[in-house]
Short mmCIF file of C-alpha atoms and ligand atoms in Angstrom, two decimals:
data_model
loop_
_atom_site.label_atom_id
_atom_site.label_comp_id
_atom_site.label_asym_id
_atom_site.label_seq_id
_atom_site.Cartn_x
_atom_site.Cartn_y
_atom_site.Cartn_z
CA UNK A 1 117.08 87.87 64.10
CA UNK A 2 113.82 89.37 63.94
CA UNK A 3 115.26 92.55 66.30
CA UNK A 4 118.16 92.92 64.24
CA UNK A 5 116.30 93.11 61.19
CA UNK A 6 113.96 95.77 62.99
CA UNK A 7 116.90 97.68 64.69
CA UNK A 8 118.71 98.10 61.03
CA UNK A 9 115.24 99.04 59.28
CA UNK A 10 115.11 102.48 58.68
CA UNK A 11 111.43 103.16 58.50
CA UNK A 12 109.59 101.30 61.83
CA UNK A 13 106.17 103.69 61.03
CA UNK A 14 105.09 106.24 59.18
CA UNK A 15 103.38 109.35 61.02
CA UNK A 16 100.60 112.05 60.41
CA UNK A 17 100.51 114.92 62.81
CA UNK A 18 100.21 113.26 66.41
CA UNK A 19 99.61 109.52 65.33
CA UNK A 20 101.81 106.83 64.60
CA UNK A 21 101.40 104.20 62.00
CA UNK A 22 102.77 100.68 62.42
CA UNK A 23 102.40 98.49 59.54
CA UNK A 24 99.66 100.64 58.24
CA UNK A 25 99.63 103.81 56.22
CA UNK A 26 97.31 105.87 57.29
CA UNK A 27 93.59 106.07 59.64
CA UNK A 28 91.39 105.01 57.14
CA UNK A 29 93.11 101.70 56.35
CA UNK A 30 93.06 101.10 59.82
CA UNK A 31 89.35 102.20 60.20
CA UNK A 32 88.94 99.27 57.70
CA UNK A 33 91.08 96.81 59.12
CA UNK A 34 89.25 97.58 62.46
CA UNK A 35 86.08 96.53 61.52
CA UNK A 36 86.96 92.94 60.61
CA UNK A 37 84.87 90.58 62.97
CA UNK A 38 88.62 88.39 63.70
CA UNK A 39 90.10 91.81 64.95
CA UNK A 40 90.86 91.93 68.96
CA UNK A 41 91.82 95.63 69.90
CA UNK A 42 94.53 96.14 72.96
CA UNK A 43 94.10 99.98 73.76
CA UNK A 44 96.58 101.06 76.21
CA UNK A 45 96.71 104.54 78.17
CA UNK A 46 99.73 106.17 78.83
CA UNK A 47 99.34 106.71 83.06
CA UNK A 48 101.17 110.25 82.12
CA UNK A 49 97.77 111.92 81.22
CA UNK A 50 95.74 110.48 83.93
CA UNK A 51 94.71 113.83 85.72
CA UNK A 52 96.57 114.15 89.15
CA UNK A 53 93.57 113.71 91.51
CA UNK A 54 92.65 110.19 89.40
CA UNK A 55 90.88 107.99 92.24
CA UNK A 56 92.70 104.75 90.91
CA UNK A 57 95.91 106.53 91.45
CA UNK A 58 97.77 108.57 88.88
CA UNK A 59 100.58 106.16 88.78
CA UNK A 60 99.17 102.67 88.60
CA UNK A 61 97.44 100.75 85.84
CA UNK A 62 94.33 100.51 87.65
CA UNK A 63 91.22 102.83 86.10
CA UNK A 64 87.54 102.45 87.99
CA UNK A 65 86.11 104.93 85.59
CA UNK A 66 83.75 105.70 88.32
CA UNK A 67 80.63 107.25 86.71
CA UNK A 68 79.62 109.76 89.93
CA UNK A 69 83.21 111.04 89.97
CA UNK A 70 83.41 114.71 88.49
CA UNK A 71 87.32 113.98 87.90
CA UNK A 72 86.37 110.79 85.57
CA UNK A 73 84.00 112.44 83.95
CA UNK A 74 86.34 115.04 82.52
CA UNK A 75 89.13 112.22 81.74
CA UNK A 76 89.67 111.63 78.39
CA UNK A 77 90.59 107.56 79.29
CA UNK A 78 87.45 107.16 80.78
CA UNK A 79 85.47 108.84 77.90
CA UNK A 80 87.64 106.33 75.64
CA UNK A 81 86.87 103.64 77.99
CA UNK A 82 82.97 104.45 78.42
CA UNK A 83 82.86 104.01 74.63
CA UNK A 84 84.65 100.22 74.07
CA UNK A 85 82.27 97.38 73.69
CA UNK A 86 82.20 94.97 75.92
CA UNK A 87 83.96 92.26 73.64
CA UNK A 88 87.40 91.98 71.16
CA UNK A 89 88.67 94.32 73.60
CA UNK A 90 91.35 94.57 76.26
CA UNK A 91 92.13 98.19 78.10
CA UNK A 92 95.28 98.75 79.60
CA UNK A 93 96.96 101.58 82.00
CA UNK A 94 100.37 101.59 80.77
CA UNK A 95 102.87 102.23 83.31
CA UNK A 96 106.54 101.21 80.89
CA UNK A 97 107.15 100.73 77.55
CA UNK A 98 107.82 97.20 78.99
CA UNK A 99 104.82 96.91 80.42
CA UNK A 100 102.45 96.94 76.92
CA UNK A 101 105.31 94.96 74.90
CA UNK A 102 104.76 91.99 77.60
CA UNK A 103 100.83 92.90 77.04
CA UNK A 104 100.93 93.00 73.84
CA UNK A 105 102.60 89.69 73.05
CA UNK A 106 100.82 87.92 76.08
CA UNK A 107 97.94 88.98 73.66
CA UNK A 108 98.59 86.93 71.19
CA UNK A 109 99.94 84.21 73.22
CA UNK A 110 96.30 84.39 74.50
CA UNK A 111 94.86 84.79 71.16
CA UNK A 112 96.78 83.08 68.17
CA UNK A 113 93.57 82.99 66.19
CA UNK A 114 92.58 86.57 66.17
CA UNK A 115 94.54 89.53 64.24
CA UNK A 116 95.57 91.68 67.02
CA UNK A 117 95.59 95.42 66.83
CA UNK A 118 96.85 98.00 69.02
CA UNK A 119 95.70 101.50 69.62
CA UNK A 120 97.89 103.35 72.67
CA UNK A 121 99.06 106.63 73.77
CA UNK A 122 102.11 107.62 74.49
CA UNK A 123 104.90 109.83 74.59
CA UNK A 124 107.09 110.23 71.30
CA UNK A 125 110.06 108.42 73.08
CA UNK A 126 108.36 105.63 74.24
CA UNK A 127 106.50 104.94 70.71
CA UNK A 128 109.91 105.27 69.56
CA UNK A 129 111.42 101.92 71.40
CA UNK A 130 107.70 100.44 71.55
CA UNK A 131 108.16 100.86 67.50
CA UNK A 132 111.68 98.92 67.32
CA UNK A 133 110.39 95.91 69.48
CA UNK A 134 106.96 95.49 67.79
CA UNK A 135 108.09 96.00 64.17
CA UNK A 136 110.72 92.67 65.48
CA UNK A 137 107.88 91.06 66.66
CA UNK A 138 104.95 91.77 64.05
CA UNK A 139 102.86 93.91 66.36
CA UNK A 140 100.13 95.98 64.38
CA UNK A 141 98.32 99.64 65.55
CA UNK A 142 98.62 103.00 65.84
CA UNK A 143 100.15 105.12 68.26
CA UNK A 144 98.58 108.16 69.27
CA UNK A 145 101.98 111.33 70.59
CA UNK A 146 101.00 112.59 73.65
CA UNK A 147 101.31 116.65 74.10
CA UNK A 148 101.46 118.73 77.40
CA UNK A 149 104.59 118.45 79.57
CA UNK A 150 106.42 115.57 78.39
CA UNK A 151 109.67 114.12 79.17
CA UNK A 152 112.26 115.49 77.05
CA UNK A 153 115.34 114.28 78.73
CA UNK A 154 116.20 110.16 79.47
CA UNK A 155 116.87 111.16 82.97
CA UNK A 156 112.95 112.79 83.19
CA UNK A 157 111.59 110.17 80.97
CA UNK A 158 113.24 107.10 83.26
CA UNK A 159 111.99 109.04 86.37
CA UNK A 160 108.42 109.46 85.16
CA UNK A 161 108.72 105.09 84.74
CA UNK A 162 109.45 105.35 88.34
CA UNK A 163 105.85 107.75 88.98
CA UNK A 164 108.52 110.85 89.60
CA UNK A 165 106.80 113.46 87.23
CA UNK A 166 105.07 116.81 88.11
CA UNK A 167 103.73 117.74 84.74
CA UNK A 168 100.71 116.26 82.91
CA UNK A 169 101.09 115.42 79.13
CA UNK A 170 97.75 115.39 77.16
CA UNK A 171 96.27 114.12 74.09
CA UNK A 172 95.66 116.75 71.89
CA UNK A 173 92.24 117.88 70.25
CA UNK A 174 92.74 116.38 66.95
CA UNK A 175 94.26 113.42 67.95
CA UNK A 176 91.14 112.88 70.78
CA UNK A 177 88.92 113.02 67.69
CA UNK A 178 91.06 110.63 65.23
CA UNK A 179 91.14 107.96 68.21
CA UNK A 180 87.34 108.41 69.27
CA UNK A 181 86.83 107.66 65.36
CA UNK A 182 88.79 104.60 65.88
CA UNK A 183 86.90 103.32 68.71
CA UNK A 184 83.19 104.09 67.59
CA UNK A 185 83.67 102.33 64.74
CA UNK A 186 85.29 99.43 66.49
CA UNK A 187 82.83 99.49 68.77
CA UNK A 188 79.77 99.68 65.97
CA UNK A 189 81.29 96.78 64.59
CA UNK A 190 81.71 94.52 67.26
CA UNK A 191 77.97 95.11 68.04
CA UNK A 192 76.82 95.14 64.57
CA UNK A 193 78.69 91.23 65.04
CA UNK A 194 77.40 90.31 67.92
CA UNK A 195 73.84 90.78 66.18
CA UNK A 196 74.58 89.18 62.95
CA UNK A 197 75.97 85.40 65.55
CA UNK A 198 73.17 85.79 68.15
CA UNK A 199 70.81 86.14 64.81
CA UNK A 200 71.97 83.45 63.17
CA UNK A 201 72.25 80.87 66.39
CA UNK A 202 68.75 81.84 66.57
CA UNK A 203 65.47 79.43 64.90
CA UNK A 204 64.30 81.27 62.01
CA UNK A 205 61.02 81.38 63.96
CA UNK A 206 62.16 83.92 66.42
CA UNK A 207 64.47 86.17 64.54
CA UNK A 208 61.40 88.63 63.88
CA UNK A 209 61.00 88.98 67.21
CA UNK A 210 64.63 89.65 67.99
CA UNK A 211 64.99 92.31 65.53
CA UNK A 212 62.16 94.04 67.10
CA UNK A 213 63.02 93.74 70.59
CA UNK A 214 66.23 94.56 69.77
CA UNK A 215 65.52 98.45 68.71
CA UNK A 216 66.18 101.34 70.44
CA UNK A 217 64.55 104.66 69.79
S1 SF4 B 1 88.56 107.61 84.21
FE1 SF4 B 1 90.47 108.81 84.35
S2 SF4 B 1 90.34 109.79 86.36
FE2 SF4 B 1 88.88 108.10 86.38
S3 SF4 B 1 89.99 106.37 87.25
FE3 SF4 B 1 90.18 106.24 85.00
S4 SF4 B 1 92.09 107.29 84.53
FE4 SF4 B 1 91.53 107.89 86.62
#
């Protein structure tokens, strides 16, 4: 029932220049929402702007973000990636639209307790049908339009599924800096979090000497 109801909807998101609001209206509300200590974040790459000489392989959802490699170090997924915390947060290299709808609701299969929000890329087709089957199933985020060479044709955009595609889409500039927004301040947050537990887990005896170990700079 619940994909009827989303295929008949007219309105699945709501957009603003290159990104894609589901169940949100616009970045700052989910700047906001992103903050909130019960949020988990599933961020999900589109494998169609991996550059082509990606060690992990262009098509695959593998990413080793290796830190000597002059290739990762001018990929925008591994800036992105560099910048996560290391908690609330699960990365993904999405290969099919299939793949992050199976990741996204193994998500909160995994996680029924936490709110679960999702920040990807992707090309406008494939936030398109990822819109119909998470607006059925409740699914959260924002979707960031990929630029560059696209797929504008089924045939191209099925063949690219397959790892058939010569071109390389991109994220554009603004976009870059709306999602590297997103993530700082998720990642501040988390942080900021982790501080405020390990503080209070802590006898009130040794928190001075926690909040002075604990600065940097
Ligand atoms: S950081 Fe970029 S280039 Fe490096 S492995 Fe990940 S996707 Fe490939």
């Amino acid at each position: 029932w619940g994909l009827i109801r989303s295929l008949a909807s007219k309105q699945l998101y709501c957009s603003d220049g290159d990104l894609f609001f589901y169940r949100f209206g616009c970045l700052e509300d989910v700047k906001s929402r992103l903050i909130s200590p019960n949020v988990l974040l599933v961020i999900g790459f589109s494998y169609c702007h991996k550059p082509f000489e990606c060690p992990a392989g262009r098509f695959t959802d593998a990413c080793v973000r290796d830190l000597d490699s002059p290739v990762c170090g001018q990929c925008f997924i591994g800036k992105c990636v560099h910048a996560l915390p290391d908690a609330r947060v699960e990365p993904l290299f999405i290969t099919t639209v299939h793949y992050i709808g199976e990741k996204m609701i193994e998500a909160h299969d995994r996680w029924p307790d936490r709110e679960i929000l999702f920040l990807i890329t992707a090309c406008e087709l494939t936030l398109e049908m990822f819109g119909k089957l998470g607006h059925a199933v409740g699914f959260q985020g924002v979707g960031v339009r990929l630029g560059g060479q696209i797929c504008n044709t089924m045939p191209a955009f099925k063949a690219s599924e397959r790892g058939l595609k010569p071109g390389m889409a991109v994220v554009n500039d603004d976009a870059q800096a709306d999602m590297m927004a997103l993530i700082r301040a998720f990642a501040e947050s988390v942080v900021s979090d982790s501080r405020t537990v390990s503080l209070a887990s802590t006898p009130p005896s040794r928190r001075d000497d926690i909040i002075a170990s604990d600065r940097r700079g």
